[in-house]
Coordinates of C-alpha atoms and ligand atoms in Angstrom, one line a residue:
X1 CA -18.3 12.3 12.5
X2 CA -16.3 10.8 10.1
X3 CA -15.0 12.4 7.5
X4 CA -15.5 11.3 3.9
X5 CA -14.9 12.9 0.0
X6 CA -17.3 12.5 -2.5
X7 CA -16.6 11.8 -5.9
X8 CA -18.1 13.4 -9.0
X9 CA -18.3 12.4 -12.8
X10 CA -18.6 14.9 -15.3
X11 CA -20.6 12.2 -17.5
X12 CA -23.4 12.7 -14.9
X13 CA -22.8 9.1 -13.5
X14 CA -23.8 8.7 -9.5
X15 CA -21.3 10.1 -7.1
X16 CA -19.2 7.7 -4.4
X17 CA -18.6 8.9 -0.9
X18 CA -15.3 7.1 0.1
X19 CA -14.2 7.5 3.2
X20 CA -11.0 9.3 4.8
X21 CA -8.8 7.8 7.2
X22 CA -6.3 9.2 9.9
X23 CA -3.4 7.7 11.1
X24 CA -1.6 8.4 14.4
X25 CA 0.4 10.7 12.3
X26 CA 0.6 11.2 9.0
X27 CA -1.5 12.7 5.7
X28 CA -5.0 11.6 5.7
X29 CA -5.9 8.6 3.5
X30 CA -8.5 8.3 1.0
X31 CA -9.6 4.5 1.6
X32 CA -10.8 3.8 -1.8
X33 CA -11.5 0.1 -1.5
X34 CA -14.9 0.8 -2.6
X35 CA -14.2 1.9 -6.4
X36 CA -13.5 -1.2 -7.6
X37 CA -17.8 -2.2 -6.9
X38 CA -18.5 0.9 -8.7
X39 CA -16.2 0.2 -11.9
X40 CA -13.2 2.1 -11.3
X41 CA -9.8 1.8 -10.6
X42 CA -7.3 4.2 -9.7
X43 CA -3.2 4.9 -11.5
X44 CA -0.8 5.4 -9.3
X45 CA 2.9 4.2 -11.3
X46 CA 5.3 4.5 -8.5
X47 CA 2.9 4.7 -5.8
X48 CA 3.6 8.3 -5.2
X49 CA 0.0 9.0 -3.5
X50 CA -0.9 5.2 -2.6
X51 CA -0.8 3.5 1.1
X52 CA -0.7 0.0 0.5
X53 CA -1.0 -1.5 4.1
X54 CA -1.8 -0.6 7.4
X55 CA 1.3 -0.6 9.7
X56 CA 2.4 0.1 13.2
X57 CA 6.1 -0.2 13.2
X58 CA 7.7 2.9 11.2
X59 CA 7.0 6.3 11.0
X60 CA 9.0 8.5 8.9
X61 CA 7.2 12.9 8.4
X62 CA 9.7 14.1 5.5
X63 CA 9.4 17.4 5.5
X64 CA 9.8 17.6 9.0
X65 CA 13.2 15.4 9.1
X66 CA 11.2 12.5 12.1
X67 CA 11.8 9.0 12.0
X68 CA 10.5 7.1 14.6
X69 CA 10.1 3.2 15.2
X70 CA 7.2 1.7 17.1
X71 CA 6.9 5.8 18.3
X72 CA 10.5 5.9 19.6
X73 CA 12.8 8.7 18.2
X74 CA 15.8 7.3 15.9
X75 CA 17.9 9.7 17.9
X76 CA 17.1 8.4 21.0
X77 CA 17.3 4.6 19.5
X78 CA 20.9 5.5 18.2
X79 CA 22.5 6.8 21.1
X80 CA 20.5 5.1 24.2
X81 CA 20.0 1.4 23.0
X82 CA 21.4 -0.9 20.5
X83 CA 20.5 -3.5 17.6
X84 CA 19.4 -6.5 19.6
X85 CA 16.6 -4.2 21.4
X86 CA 15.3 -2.4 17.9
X87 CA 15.2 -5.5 16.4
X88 CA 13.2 -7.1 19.6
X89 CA 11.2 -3.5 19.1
X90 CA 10.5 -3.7 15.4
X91 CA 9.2 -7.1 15.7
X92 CA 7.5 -7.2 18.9
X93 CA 6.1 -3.5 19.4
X94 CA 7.9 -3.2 22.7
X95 CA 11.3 -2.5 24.2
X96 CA 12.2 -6.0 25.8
X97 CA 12.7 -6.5 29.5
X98 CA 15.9 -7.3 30.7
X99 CA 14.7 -11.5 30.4
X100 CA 12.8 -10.2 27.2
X101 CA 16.5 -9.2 25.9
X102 CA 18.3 -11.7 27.6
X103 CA 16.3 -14.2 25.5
X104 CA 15.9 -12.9 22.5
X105 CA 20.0 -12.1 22.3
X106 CA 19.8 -15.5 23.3
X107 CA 18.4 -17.3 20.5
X108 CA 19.8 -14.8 17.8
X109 CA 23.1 -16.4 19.0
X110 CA 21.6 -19.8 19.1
X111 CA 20.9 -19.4 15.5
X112 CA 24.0 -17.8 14.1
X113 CA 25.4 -21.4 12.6
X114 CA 24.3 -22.0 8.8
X115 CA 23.6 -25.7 8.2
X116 CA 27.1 -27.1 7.1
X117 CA 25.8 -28.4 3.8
X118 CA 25.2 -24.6 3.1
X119 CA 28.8 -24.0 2.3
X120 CA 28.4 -26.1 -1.2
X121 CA 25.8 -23.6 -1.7
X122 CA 28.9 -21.0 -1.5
X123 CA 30.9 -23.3 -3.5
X124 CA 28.5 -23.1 -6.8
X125 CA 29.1 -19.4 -6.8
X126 CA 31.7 -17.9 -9.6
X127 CA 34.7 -16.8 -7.0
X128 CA 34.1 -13.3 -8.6
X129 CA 30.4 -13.2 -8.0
X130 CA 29.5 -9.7 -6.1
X131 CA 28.6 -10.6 -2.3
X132 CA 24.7 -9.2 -3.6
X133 CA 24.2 -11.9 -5.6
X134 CA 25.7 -14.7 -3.2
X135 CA 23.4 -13.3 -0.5
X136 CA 21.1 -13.4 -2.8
X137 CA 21.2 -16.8 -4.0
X138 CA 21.9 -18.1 -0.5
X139 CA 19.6 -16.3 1.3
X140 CA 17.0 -18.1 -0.7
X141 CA 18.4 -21.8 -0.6
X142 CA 17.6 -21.3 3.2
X143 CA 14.3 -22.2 2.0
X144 CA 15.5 -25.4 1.3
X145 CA 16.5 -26.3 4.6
X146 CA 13.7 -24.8 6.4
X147 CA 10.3 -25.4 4.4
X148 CA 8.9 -28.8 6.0
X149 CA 6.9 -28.2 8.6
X150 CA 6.5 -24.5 8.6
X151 CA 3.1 -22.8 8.5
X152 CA 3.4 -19.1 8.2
X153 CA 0.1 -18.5 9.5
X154 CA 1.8 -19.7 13.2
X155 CA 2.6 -17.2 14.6
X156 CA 5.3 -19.1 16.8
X157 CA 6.6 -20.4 13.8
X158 CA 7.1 -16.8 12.3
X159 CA 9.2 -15.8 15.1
X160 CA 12.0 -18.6 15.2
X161 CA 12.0 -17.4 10.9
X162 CA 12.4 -14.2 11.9
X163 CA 15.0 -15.0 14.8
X164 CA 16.5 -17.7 12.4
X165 CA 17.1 -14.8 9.5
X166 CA 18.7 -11.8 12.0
X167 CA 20.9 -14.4 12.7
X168 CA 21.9 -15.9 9.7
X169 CA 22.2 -13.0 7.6
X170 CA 25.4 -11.6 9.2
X171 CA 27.0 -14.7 8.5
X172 CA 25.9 -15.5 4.7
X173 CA 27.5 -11.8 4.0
X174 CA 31.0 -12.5 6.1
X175 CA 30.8 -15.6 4.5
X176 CA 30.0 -13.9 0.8
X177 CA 32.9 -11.8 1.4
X178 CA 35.4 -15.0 2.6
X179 CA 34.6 -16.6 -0.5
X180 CA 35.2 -13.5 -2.8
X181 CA 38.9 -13.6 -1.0
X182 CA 39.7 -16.7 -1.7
X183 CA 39.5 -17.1 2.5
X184 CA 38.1 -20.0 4.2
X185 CA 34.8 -19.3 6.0
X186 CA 35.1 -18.3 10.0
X187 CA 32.0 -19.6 12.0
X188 CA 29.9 -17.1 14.4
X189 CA 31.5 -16.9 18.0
X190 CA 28.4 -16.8 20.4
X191 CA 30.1 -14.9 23.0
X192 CA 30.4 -11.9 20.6
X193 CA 27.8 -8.8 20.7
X194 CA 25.8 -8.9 17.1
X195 CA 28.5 -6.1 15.6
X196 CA 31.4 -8.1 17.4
X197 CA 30.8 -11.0 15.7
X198 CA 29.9 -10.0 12.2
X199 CA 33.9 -8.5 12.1
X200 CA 35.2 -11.6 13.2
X201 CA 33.5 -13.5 11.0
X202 CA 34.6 -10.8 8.0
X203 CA 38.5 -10.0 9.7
X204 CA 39.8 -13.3 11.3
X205 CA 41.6 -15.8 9.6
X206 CA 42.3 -19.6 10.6
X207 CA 46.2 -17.8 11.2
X208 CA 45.2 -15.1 12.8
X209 CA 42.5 -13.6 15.3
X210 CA 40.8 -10.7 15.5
X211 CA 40.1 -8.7 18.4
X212 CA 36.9 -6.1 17.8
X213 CA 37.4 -2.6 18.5
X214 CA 34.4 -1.5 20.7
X215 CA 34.5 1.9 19.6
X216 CA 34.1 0.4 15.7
X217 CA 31.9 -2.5 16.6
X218 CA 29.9 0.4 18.5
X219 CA 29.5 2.6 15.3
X220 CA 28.1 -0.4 13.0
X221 CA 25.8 -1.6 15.4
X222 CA 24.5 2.3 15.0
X223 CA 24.5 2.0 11.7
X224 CA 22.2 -1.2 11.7
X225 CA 19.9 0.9 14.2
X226 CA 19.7 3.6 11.5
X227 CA 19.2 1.0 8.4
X228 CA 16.9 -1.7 10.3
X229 CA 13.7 -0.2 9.1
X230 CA 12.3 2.9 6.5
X231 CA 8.8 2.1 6.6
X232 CA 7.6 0.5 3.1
X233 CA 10.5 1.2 0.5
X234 CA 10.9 -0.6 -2.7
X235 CA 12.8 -3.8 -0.6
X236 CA 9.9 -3.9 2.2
X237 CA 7.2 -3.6 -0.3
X238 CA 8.8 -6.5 -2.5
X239 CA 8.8 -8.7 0.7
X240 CA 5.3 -7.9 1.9
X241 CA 4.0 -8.6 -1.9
X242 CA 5.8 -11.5 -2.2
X243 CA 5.3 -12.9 1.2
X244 CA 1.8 -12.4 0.6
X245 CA 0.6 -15.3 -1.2
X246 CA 2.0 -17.3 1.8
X247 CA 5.4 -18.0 0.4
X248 CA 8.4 -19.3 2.3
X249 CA 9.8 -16.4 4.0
X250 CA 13.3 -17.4 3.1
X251 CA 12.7 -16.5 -0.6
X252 CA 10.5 -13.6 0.5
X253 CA 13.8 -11.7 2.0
X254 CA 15.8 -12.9 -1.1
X255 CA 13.2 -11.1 -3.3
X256 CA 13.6 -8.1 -0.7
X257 CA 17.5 -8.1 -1.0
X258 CA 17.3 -8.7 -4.6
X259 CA 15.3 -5.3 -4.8
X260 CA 18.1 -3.3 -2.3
X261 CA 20.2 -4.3 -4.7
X262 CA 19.3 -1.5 -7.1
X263 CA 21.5 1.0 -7.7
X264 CA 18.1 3.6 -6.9
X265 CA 18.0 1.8 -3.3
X266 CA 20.8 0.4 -1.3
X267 CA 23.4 1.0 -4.2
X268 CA 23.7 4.8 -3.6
X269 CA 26.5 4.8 -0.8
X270 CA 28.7 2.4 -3.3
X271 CA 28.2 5.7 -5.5
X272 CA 29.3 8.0 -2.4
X273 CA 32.8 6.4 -2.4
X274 CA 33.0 6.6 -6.2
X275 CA 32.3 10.2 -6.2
X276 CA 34.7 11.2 -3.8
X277 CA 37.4 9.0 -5.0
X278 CA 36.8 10.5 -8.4
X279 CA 36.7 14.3 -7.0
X280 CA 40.2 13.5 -5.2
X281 CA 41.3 17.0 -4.3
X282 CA 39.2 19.8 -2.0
X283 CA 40.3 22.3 -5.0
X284 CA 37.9 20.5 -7.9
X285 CA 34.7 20.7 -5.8
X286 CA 33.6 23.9 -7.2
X287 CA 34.1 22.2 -10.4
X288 CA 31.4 19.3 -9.5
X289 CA 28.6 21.1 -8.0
X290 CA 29.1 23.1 -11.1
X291 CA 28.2 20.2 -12.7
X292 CA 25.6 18.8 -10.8
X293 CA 23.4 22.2 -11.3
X294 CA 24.2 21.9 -15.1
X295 CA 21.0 20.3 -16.4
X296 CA 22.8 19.2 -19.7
X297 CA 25.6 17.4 -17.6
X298 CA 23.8 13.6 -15.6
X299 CA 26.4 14.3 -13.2
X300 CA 24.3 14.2 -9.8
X301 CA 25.6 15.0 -6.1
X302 CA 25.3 11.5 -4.5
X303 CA 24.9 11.5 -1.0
X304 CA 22.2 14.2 -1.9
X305 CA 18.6 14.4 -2.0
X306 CA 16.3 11.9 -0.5
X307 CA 12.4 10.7 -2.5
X308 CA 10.9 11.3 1.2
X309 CA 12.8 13.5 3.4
X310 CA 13.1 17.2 1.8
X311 CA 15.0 18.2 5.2
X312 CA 18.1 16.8 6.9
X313 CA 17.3 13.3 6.7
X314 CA 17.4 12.5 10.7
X315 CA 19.9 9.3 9.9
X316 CA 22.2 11.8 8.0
X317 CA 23.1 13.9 11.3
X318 CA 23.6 10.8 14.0
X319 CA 26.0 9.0 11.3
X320 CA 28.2 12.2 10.8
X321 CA 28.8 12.1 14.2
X322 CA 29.7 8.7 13.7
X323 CA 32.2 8.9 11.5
X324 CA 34.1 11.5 13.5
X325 CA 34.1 9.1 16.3
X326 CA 35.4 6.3 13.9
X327 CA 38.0 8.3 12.2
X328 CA 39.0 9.9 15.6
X329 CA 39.6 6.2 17.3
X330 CA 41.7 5.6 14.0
X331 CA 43.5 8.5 13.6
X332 CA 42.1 9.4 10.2
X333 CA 40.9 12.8 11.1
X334 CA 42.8 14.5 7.9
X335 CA 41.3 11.2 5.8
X336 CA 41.2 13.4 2.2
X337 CA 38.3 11.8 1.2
X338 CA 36.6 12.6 4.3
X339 CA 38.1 16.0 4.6
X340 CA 36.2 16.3 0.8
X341 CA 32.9 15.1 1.9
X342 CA 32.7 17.9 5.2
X343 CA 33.7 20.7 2.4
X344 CA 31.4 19.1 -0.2
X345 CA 28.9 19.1 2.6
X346 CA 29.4 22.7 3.5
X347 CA 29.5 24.2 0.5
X348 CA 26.2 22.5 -1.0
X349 CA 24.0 23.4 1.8
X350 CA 25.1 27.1 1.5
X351 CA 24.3 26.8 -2.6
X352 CA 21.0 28.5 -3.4
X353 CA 20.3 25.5 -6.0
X354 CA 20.3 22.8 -3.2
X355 CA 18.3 25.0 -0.6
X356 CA 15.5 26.0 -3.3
X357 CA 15.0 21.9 -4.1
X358 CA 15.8 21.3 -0.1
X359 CA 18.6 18.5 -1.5
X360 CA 20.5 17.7 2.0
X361 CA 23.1 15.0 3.0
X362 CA 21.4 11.6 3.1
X363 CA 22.2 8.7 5.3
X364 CA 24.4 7.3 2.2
X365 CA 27.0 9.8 2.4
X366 CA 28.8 9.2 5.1
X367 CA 27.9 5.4 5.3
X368 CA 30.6 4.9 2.7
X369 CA 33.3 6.1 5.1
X370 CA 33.1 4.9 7.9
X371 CA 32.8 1.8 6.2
X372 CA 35.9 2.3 4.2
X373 CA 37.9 3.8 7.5
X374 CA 36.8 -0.1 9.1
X375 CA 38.4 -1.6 6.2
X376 CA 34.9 -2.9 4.4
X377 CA 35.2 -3.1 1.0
X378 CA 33.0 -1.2 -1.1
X379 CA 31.4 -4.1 -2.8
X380 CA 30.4 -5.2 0.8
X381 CA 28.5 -1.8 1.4
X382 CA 24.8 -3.0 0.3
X383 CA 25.5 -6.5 2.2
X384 CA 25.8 -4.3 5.3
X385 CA 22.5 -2.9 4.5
X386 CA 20.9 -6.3 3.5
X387 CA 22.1 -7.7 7.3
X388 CA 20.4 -4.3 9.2
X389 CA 17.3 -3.9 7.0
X390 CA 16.1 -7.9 7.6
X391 CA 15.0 -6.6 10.7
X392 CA 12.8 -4.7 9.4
X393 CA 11.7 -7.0 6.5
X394 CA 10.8 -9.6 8.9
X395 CA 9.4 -7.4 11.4
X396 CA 6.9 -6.2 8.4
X397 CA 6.5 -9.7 7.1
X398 CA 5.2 -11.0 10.0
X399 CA 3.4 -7.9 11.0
X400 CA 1.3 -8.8 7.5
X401 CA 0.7 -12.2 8.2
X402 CA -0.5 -11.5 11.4
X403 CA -3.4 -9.2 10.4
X404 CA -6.5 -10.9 10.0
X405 CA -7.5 -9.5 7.0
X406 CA -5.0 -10.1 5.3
X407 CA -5.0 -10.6 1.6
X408 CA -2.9 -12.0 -1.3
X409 CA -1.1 -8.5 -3.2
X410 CA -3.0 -8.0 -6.8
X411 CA -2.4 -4.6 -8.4
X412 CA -4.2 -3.3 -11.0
X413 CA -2.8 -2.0 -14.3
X414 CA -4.3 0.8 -16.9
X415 CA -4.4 -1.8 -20.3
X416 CA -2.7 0.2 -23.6
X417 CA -2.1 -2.7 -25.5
X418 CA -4.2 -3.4 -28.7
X419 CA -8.4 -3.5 -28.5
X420 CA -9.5 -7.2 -29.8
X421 CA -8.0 -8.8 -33.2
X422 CA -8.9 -11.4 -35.2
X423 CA -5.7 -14.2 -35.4
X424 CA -3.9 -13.8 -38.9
X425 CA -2.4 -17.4 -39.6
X426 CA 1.6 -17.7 -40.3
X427 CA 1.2 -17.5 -44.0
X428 CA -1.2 -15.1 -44.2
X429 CA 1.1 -12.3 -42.3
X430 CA 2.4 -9.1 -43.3
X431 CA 6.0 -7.2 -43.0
Ligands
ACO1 N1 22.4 16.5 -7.3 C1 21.9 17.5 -8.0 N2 20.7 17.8 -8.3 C2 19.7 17.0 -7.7 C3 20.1 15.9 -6.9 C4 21.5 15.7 -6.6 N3 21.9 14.7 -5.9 N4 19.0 15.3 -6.4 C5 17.9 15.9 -7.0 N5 18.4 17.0 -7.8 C6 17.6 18.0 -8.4 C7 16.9 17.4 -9.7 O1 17.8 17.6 -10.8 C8 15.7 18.2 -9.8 O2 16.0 19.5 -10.2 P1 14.9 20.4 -11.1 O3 13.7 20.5 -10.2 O4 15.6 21.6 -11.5 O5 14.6 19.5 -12.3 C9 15.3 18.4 -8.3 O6 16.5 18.3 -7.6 C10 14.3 17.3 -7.8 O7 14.9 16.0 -8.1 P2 14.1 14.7 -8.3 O8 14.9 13.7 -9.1 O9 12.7 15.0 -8.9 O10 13.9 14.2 -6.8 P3 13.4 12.8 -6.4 O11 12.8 12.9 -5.0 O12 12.7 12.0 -7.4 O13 14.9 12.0 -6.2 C11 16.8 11.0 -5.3 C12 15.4 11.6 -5.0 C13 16.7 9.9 -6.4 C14 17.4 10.4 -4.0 C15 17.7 12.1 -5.9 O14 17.8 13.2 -5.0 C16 19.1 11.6 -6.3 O15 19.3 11.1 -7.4 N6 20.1 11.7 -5.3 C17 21.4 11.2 -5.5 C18 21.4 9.6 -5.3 C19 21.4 9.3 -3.8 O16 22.1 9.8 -3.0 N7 20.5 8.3 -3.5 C20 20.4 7.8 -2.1 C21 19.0 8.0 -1.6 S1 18.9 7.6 0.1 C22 18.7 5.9 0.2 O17 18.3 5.3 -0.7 C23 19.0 5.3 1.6

């Protein structure tokens, strides 16, 4: 039998029976669709204790430290496959055959070339402008070369926008960075992996070329693995809403990028670097954990604590690795800043303040390094996000639009504002 809750009033009004829903995994949901016939609404500012879709692609338990896509293990995603297939995953529900992959890497590459009048697009930008808000602004122009035509309700036409933005993605963000340097742009080489060809479009030069290190171009595609999809975050949740009235896509994972952008969201590894440039010596770490207890001090640990996971986030511990395999291949071992971060690490998780409130290394906290250690600069750091997370923020778009009960987002609000008022005329007001 179904399980249900029943609501009571204390005014003596009639009770509801809502029902409660169980996921594969997962707390049990209240489904309380039915209020709003009866006269109520529920609060729920932040959506701490609100599901707002169904979904079938992510799975994250928090206090158990899992994240799974489409019911495969990060760990085993990290280490056993790479981008291409979690992006086919996330979008399709199934690891691809070898012709499934063949294809799809296929027409990711065919798509890699941005339509040459893009580059004015670049061109309007200040030279200065952080590669965020170029992405940004470019990201949604895209909808003016691809609205014509396309019905998002196709679902064959969903899948070349979702093809058409992995692609693109990487190259608006080398191409952010280019024209931040004063560089000419470099266009996608197609017989490049994914990773490959993002750091030749960021490292080579008209002058000079730039052969990819495997064991670098390795570790980013890992990193896109861990940052393609976190279930429905701020950025997810600002594409579904938006991409629910049926908008164009394009401007759907602007809005989505737009919302990463936050320094609460894909801003905090930016932060990492700062901290640990700002610490600069292993003997002054005592002094900012100090700090960070001190509740009179907004000095924080960056790098530290997590909204969902309250264990080692499970992206935290395949990225560490990481970056010893990225410092090892170039011989930054004794990196200071990276010799900082292991201490930092160490000393925190033995600190009875961080293991009462269960704060652990997040994915962020290394992120920084290895990026730093490739020669990224930190301004890029959220544009790496952007490129890995647009898996996921089409994968969930599309997974929307393809439910058949789909609705347009609407929230609800609690009104505080003034009851009803007569309209005083401009002469007639008081101070
Ligand atoms: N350093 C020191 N103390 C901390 C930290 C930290 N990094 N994070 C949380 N705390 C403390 C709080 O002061 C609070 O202490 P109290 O109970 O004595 O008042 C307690 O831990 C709980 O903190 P909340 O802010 O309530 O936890 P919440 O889940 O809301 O915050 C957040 C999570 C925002 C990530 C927080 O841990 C933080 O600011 N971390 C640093 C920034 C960071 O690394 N962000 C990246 C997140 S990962 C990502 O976005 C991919």
């Amino acid at each position: 039998m179904k399980k249900t809750v029943t609501l009571t009033f204390s005014d003596g009004s009639p009770s509801i029976e809502l029902p409660i829903e169980q996921g594969t995994y997962g707390k049990p949901v209240i489904d309380i669709r039915a209020l709003g016939a009866h006269g109520y609404f529920t609060h729920d500012p932040g959506f701490t204790a609100t599901s707002s879709c169904t979904s079938a692609i992510t799975y994250i338990d928090g206090d158990e430290g899992l994240l799974y896509y489409r019911g495969y293990p990060i760990e085993e995603l990290a280490y056993q496959s790479d981008y291409m297939e979690v992006c086919y995953l996330l979008l399709h529900g199934e690891l691809p055959t070898t012709e499934q992959k063949t294809a799809f890497v296929q027409s990711i590459r065919h798509h890699t070339l941005l339509h040459d009048q893009m580059e004015n697009v670049f061109r309007g930008f200040r030279r200065s402008a952080h590669p965020m808000a170029v992405m940004i602004g470019v990201t949604g122009a895209m909808s003016a070369f691809y609205h014509s035509g396309l019905d998002n309700f196709n679902p064959a036409h969903r899948i070349v926008v979702a093809h058409r933005l992995i692609a693109k993605v990487p190259t608006v963000a080398a191409w952010a960075y280019k024209f931040n340097e004063g560089q000419p742009f470099v266009y996608p080489q197609n017989r490049l992996s994914h990773a490959e060809n993002f750091m030749h479009m960021m490292f080579s030069s008209p002058c000079e070329d730039y052969q990819p290190n495997p064991v670098l171009a390795r570790a980013l595609d890992r990193i896109f693995i861990l940052h393609a999809d976190h279930e429905q975050n701020a950025s997810t949740s600002t594409v579904r809403l938006a991409g629910s009235s049926g908008a164009n896509p394009y401007a759907c994972i602007a809005s989505g990028m737009a919302s990463l952008w936050g320094p609460l969201h894909g801003g905090a590894n930016e932060a990492v670097l700062r901290m640990l440039e700002e610490i600069d010596d292993v003997s002054k770490i005592p002094e900012y954990i100090s700090r960070a207890k001190d509740k009179s001090d907004s000095f924080r640990l960056m790098g530290f604590g997590h909204r969902i996971y309250k264990n080692m986030d499970p992206r935290a511990a395949i990225i560490r690795q990481t970056c010893y395999e990225v410092l090892d291949e170039l011989d930054l071992r004794d990196d200071p800043q990276f010799k900082i971060a292991l201490e930092l690490e160490r000393i925190a998780l033995e600190d009875e303040y961080f293991i009462a409130r269960k704060l652990y290394p997040n994915v962020d906290f290394y992120s920084g390094i290895i990026f730093r250690a490739m020669g990224i600069p930190t301004s890029m750091f959220t544009a790496l996000f952007a490129m890995a997370r647009t898996a996921g923020w089409v994968a969930q778009w599309h997974e929307m639009l393809s439910d058949p009960a789909h609705k347009i987002g609407r929230p609800r609000q609690l009104y505080i504002g003034s009851a009803r008022r007569e309209f005083v005329p401009l002469d007639q007001r008081k101070a």
